[in-house]
Tab-separated table of C-alpha atoms in Angstrom:
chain	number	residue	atom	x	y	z
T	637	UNK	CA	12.963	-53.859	-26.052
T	638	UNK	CA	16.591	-52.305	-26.091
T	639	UNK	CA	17.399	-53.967	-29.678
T	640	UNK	CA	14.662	-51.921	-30.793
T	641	UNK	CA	16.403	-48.760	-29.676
T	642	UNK	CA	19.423	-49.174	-32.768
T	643	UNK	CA	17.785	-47.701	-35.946
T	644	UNK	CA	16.259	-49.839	-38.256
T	645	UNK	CA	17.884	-48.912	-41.573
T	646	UNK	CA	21.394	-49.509	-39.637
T	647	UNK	CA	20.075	-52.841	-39.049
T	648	UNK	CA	19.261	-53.665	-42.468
T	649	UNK	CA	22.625	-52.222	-43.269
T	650	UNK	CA	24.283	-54.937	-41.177
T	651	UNK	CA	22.615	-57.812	-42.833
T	652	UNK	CA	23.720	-55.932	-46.330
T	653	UNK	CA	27.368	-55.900	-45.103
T	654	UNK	CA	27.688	-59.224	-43.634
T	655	UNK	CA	26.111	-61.036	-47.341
T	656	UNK	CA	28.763	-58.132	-49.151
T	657	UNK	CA	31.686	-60.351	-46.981
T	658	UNK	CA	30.203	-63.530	-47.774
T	659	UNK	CA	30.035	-62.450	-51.840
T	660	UNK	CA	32.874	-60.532	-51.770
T	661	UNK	CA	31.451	-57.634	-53.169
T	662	UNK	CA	33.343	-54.790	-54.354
T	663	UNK	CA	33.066	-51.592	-51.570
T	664	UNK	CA	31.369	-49.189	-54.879
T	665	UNK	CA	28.458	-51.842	-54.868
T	666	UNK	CA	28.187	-51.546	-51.112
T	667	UNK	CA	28.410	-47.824	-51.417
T	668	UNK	CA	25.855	-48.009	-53.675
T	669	UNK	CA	23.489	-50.219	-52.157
T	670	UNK	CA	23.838	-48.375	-48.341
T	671	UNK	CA	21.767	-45.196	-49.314
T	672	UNK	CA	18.268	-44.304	-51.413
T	673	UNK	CA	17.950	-42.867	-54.552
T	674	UNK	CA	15.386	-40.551	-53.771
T	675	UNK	CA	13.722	-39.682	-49.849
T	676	UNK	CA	10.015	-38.109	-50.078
T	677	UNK	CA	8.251	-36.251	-46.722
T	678	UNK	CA	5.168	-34.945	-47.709
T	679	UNK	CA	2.528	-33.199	-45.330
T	680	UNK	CA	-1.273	-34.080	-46.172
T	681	UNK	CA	-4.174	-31.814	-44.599
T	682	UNK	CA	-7.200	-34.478	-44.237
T	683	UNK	CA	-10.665	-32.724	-42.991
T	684	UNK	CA	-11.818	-35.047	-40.518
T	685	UNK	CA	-15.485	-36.313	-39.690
T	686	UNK	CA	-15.134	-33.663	-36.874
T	687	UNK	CA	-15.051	-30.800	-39.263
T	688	UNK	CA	-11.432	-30.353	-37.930
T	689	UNK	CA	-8.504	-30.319	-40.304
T	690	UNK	CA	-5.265	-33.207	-39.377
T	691	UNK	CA	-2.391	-32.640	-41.130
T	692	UNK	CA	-0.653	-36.263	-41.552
T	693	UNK	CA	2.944	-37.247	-42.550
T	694	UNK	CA	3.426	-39.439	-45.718
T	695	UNK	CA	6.752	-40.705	-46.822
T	696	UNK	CA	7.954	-42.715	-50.078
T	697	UNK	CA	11.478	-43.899	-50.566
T	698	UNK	CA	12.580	-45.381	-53.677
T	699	UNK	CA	16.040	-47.341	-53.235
T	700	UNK	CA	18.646	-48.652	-55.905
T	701	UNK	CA	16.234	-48.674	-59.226
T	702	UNK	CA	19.398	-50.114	-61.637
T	703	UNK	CA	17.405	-53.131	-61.815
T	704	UNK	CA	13.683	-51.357	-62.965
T	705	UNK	CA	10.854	-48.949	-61.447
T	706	UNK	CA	11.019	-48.744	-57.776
T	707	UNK	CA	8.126	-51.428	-56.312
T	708	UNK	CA	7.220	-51.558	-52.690
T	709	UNK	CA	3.702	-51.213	-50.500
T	710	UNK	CA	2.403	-48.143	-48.629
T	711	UNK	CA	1.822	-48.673	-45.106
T	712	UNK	CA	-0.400	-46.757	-42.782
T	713	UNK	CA	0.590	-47.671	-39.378
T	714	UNK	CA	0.903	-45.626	-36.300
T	715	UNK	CA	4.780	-46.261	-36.039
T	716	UNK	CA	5.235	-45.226	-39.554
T	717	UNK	CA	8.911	-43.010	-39.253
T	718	UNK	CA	11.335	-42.356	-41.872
T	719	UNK	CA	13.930	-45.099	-40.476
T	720	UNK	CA	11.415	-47.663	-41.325
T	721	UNK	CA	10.785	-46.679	-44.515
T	722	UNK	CA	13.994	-46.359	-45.711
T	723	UNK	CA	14.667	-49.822	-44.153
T	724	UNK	CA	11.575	-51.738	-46.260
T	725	UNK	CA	12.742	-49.801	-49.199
T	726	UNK	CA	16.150	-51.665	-49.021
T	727	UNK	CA	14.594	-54.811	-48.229
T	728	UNK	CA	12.251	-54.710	-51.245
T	729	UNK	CA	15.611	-53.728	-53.424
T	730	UNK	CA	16.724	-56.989	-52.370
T	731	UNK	CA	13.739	-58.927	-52.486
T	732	UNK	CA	13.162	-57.851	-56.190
T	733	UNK	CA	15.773	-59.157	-56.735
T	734	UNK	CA	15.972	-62.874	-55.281
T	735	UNK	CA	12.912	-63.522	-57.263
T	736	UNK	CA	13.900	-61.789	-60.624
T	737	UNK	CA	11.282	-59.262	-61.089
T	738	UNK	CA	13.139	-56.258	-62.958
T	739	UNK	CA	12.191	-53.843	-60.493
T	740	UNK	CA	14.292	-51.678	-57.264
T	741	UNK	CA	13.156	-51.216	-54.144
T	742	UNK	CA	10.486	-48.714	-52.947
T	743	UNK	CA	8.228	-48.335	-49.886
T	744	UNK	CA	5.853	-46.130	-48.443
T	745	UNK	CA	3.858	-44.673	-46.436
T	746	UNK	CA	1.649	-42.836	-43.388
T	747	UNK	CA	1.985	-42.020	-39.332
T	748	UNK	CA	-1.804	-42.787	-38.652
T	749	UNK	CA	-3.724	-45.415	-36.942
T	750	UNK	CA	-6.479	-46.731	-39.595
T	751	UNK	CA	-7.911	-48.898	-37.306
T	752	UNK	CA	-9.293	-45.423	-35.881
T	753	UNK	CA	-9.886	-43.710	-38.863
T	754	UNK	CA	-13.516	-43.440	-41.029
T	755	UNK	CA	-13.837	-44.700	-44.612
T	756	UNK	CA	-14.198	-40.932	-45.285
T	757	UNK	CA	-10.975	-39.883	-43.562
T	758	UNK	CA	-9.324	-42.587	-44.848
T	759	UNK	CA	-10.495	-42.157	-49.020
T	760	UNK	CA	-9.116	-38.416	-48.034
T	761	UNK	CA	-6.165	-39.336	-46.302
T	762	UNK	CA	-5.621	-41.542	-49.850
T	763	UNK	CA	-5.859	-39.096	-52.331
T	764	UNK	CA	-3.579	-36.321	-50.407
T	765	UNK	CA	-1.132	-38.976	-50.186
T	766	UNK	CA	-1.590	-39.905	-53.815
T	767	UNK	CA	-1.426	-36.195	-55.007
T	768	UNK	CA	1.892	-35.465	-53.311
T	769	UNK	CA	4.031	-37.961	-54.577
T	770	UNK	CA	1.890	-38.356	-58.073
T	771	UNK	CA	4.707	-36.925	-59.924
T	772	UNK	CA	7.433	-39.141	-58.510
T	773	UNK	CA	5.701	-42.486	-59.364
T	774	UNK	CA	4.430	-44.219	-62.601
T	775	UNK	CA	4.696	-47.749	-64.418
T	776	UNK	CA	8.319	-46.858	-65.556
T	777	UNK	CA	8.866	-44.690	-62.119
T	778	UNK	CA	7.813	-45.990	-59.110
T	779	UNK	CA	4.777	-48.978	-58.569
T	780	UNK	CA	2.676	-48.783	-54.833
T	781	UNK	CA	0.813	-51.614	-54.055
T	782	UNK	CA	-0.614	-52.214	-50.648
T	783	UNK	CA	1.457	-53.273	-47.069
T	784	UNK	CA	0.747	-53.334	-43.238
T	785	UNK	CA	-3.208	-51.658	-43.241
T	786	UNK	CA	-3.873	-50.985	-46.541
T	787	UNK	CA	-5.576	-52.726	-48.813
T	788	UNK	CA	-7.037	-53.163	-52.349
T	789	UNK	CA	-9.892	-49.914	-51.656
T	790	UNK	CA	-7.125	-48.095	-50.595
T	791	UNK	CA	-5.462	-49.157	-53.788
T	792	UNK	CA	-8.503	-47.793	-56.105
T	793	UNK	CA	-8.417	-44.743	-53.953
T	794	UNK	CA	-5.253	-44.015	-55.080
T	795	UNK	CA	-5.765	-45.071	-58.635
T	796	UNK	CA	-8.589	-42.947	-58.988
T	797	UNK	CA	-6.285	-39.778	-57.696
T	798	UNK	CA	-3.608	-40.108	-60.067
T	799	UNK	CA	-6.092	-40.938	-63.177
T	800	UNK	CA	-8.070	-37.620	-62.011
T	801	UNK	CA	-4.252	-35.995	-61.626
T	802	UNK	CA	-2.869	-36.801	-64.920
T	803	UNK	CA	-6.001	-37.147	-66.832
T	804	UNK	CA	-5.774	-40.553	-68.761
T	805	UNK	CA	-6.208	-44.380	-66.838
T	806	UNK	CA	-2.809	-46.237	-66.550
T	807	UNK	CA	-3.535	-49.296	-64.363
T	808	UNK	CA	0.058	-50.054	-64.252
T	809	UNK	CA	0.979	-47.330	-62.195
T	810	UNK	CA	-0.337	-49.232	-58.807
T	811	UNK	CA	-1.021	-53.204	-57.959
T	812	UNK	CA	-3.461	-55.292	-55.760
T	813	UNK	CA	-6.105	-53.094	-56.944
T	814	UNK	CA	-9.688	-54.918	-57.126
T	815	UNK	CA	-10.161	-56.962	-60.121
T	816	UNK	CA	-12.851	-54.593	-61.209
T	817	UNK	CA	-10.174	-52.096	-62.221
T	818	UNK	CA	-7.286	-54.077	-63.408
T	819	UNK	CA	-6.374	-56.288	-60.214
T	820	UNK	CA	-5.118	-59.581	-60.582
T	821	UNK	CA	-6.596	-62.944	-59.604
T	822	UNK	CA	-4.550	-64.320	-56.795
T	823	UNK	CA	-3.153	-61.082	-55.269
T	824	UNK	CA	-4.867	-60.805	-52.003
T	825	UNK	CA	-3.415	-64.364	-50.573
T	826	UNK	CA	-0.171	-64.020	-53.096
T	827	UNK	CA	2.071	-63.455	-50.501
T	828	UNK	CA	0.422	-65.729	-48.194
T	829	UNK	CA	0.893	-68.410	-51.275
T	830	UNK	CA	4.367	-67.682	-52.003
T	831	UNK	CA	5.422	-68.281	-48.586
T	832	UNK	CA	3.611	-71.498	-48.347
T	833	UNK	CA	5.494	-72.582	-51.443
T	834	UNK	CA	8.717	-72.011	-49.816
T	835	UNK	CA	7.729	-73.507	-47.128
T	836	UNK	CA	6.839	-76.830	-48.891
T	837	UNK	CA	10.436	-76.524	-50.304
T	838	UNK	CA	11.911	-75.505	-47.211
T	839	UNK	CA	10.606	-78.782	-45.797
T	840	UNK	CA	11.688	-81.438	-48.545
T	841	UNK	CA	15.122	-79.755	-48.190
T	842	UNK	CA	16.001	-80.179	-44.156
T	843	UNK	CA	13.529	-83.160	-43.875
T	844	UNK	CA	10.663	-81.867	-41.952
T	845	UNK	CA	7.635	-83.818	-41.977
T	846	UNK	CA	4.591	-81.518	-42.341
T	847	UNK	CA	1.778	-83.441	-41.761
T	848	UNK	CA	1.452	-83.679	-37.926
T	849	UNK	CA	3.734	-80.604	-37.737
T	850	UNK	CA	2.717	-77.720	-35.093
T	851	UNK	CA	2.894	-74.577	-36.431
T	852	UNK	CA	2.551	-71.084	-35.008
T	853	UNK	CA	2.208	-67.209	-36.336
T	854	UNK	CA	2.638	-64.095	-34.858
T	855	UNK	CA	0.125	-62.155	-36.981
T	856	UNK	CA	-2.904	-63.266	-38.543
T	857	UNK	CA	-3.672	-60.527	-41.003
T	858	UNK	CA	-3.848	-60.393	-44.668
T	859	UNK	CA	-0.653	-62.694	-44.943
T	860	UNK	CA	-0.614	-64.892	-42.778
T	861	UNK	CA	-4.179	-65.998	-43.004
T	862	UNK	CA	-3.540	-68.027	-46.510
T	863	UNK	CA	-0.413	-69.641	-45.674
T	864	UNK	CA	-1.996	-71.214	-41.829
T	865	UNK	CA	-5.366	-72.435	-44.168
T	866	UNK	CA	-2.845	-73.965	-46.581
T	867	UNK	CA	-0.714	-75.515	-44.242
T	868	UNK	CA	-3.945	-77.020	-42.081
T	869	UNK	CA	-5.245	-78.539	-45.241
T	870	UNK	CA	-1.922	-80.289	-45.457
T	871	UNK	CA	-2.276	-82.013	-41.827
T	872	UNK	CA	-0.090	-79.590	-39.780
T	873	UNK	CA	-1.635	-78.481	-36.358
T	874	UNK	CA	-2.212	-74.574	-36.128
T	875	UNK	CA	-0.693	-74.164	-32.387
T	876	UNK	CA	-0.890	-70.513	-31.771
T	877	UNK	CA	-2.040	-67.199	-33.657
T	878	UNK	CA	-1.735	-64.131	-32.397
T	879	UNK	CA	-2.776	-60.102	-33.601
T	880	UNK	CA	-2.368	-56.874	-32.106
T	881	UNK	CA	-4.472	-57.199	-29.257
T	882	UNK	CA	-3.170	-60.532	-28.024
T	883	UNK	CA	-2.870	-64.395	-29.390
T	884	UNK	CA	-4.636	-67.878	-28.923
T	885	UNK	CA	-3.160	-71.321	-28.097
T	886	UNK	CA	-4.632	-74.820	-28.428
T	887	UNK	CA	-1.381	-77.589	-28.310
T	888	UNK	CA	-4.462	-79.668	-30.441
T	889	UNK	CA	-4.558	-77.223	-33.222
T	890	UNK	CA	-7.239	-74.615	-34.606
T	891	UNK	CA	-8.970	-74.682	-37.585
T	892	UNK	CA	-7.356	-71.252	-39.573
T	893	UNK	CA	-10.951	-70.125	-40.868
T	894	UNK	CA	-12.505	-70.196	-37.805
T	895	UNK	CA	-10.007	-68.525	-36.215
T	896	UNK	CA	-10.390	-65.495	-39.292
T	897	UNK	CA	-14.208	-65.697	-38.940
T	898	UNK	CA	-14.043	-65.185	-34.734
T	899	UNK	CA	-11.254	-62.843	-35.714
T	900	UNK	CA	-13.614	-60.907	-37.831
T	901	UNK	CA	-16.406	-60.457	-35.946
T	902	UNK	CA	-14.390	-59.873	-32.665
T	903	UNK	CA	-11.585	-57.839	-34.096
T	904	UNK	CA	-8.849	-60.339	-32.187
T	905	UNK	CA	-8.281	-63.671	-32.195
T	906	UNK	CA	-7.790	-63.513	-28.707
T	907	UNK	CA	-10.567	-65.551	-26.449
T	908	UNK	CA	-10.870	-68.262	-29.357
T	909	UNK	CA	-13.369	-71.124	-27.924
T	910	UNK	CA	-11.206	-73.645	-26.584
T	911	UNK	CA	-7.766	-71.778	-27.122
T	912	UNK	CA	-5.692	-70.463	-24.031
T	913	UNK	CA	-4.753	-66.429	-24.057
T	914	UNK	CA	-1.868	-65.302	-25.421
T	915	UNK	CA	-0.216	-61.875	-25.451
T	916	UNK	CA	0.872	-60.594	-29.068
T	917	UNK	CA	4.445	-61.722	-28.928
T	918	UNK	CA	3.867	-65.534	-26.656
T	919	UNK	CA	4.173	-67.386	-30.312
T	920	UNK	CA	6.863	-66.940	-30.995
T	921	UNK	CA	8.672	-69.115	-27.802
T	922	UNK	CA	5.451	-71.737	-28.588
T	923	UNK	CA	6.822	-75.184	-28.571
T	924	UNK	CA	6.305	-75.527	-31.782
T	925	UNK	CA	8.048	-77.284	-35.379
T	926	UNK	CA	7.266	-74.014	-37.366
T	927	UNK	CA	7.435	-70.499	-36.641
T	928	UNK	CA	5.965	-68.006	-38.947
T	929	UNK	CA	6.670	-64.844	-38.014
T	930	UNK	CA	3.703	-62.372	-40.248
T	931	UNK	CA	3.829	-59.062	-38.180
T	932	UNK	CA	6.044	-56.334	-38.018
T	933	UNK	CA	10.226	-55.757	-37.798
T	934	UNK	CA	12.307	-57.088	-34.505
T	935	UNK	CA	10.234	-59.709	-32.971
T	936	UNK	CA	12.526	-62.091	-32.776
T	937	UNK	CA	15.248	-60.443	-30.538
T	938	UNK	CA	18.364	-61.475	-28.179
T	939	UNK	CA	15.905	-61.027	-25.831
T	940	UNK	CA	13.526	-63.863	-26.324
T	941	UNK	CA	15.788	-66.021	-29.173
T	942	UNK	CA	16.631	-68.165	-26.277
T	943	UNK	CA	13.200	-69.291	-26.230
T	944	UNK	CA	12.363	-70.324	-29.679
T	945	UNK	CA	11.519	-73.862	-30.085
T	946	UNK	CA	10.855	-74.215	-33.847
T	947	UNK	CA	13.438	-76.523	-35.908
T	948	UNK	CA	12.204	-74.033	-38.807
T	949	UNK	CA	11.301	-69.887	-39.107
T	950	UNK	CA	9.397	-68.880	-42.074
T	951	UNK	CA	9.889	-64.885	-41.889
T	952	UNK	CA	6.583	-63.773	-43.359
T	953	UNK	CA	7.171	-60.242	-42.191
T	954	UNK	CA	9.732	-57.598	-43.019
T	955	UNK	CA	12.880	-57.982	-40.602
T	956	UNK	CA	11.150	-59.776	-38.291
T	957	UNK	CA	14.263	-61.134	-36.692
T	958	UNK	CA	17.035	-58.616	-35.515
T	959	UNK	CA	21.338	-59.849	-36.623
T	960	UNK	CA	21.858	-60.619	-33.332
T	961	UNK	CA	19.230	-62.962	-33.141
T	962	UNK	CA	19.761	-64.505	-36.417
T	963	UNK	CA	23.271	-65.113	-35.627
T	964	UNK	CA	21.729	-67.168	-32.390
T	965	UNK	CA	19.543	-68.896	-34.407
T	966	UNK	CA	22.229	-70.339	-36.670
T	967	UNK	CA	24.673	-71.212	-33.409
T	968	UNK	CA	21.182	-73.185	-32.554
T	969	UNK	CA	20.544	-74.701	-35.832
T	970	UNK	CA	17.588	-72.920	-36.389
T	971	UNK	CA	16.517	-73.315	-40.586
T	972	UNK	CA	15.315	-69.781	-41.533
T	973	UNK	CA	13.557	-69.185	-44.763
T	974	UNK	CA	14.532	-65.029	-45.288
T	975	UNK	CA	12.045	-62.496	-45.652
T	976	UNK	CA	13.355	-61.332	-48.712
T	977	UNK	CA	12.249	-65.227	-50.025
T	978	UNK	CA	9.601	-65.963	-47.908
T	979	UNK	CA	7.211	-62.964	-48.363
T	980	UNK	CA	7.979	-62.615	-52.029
T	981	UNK	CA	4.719	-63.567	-53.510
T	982	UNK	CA	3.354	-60.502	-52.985
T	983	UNK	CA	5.124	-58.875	-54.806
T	984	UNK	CA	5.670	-61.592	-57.460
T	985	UNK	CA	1.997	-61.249	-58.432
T	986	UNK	CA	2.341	-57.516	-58.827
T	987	UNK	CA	4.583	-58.070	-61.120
T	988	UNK	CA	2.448	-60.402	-63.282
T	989	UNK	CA	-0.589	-57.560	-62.345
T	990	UNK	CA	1.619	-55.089	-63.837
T	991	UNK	CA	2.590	-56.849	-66.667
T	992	UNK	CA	-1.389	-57.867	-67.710
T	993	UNK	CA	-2.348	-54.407	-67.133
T	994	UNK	CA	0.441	-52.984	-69.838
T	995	UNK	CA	0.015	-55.889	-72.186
T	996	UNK	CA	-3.575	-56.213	-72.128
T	997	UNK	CA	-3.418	-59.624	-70.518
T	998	UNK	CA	-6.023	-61.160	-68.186
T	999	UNK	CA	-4.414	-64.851	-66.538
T	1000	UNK	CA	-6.377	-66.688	-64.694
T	1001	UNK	CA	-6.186	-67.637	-61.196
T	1002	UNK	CA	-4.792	-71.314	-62.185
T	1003	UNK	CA	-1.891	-69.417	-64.301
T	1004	UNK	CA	-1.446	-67.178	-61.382
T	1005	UNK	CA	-0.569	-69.456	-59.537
T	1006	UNK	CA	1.606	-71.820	-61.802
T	1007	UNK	CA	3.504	-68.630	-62.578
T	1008	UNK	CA	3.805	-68.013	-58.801
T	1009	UNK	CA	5.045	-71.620	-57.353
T	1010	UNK	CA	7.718	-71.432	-60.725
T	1011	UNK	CA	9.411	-68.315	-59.320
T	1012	UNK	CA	9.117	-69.189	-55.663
T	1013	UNK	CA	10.649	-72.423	-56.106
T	1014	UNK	CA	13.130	-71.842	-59.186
């Protein structure tokens, strides 16, 4: 899509300009907030099932850190680029701080396709990543936890590296790790639950009935899972769901966990019993009440914007909706929950997993959550 062309760190700068106006903020802040602190490129040799040696590129950008340690997931996604990462980096600078965690804004990660990759390749694609950049990060430095196709054994992974590396066990220096090594309860569907909260609120505030109410989500990975199983068990209809590989429809609804138990044993949701075919980007001009976008950056564009239907956008995902399409969306009277809102539970309940881990606390999943709906609804 042409939008797509215009970097994406020049996009994110656009948004930051255009709240500076609105707060008038002084042109040093600005300044300030328009470049990273610190830019990382790091080349990672991985010997691959083959015998054959890949050398992959790793990145980690830690942005405006005033506020605390840099925070922000690693990503391993074939369209990993510098641009991006510097963009997510700002965004998590920003999303730190609409929900008050005393951290700045980090991100990272690693041009690859995991979906292609070996459990072998990938635990050694890990610890290369984690031994570059092991001396730029630490609980009072810089805290990974885990983004777009990583998860929680990628987390250990990493753990394990920079224990090995610096020879002494600080949990705190990574989150969403399993439980077995210092995770917290309620961090796999945290961001899933904090956008659900906001949702709820989002709801009561512009009148939006949600039982009844179709919903539908362009993704249905690790976050956006949680929030379509919490929203069916409130009576709304789960319309359309899409992945990668393409999406489902049913105007009747789907029920969320047999959609992720198809999705798991067919790797797509597409071909759902009783669900038309979608392709990955159809749900987002669904006739629907709510659109939750859960994928990647720019899928709601100037291109398609004309064809949203929701009275409500919950952006799960990074960026997920490009200024120019935003400023449509507002002309329409389109309610948008903000990324930097929406998808803040993550991140949220690596803060409380960082927190236990250097306090020797261990909450339980009902405190978890308490904590959780109190900051994503303050």
């Amino acid at each position: 899509m042409s939008e797509q062309k215009t970097s994406l760190y020049e996009e994110a700068l656009k948004t930051l300009k255009k709240a500076a106006a609105v707060l008038n903020l002084e042109s040093d802040v600005i300044e300030a907030l328009s470049s990273p602190e610190r830019i990382l490129i790091v080349s990672i040799p991985v010997k691959m099932d083959d015998g054959k040696t890949k050398v992959f590129t790793g990145y980690r950008v830690q942005h405006n850190t005033a506020r605390g340690p840099a925070k922000g997931g690693i990503r391993y996604h074939p369209r990993v680029c510098l641009d991006e990462v510097k963009s997510l980096a700002y965004w998590m600078a920003i999303k730190n701080a609409v929900v008050g965690v005393p951290y700045g804004g980090g991100k990272g990660g690693i041009t690859c396709n995991p979906k292609e990759m070996s459990q072998g390749e990938l635990e050694r694609l890990t610890r290369g990543y984690a031994a570059a950049i092991a001396k730029f990060i630490g609980p009072d430095q810089d805290v990974p936890a885990p983004d777009v196709g990583t998860n929680a054994q990628i987390m250990g992974w990493f753990a394990d590296e920079y224990y090995k590396i610096v020879g002494k066990t600080v949990p705190g220096v990574i989150t969403a790790k399993p439980l077995s090594i210092g995770g917290s309860r309620g961090r796999g569907t945290a961001t899933g639950r904090g956008a659900f909260f906001a949702t709820l609120e989002a709801a009561k505030a512009f009148n939006i009935p949600l039982r009844g109410a179709r919903v539908s989500i362009q993704g249905y990975g690790n976050v956006a899972r949680p929030i379509a199983r919490y929203l069916h068990e409130l009576g709304c209809k789960i319309v359309a769901v899409s992945d990668s590989t393409g999406g489902a429809y049913n105007p009747e609804g789907m029920n969320p966990i047999a959609l992720a138990e198809f999705k798991d044993k067919t790797r797509t949701v597409k071909g759902f019993p009783g669900s038309k075919e979608l392709s990955a980007i159809d749900p987002i001009t669904v006739d629907c009440d709510i659109l939750i976008p859960a994928a990647l950056e720019n899928q709601i564009t100037k291109e398609n914007v004309d064809g949203v239907k929701a009275k409500l956008i919950v952006e799960e995902a990074n960026g997920p909706t490009t200024p120019e399409a935003d400023k449509i969306l507002h002309e329409k009277g389109v309610k948008i929950v903000p990324d930097v809102l929406a998808n803040a539970g993550g991140v949220t309940v690596s803060y409380f997993e960082w927190v236990q881990n250097r306090m020797g606390y261990y909450w339980s999943d009902e405190e978890v959550d308490e904590k959780l709906k109190q900051a994503m609804t303050k």
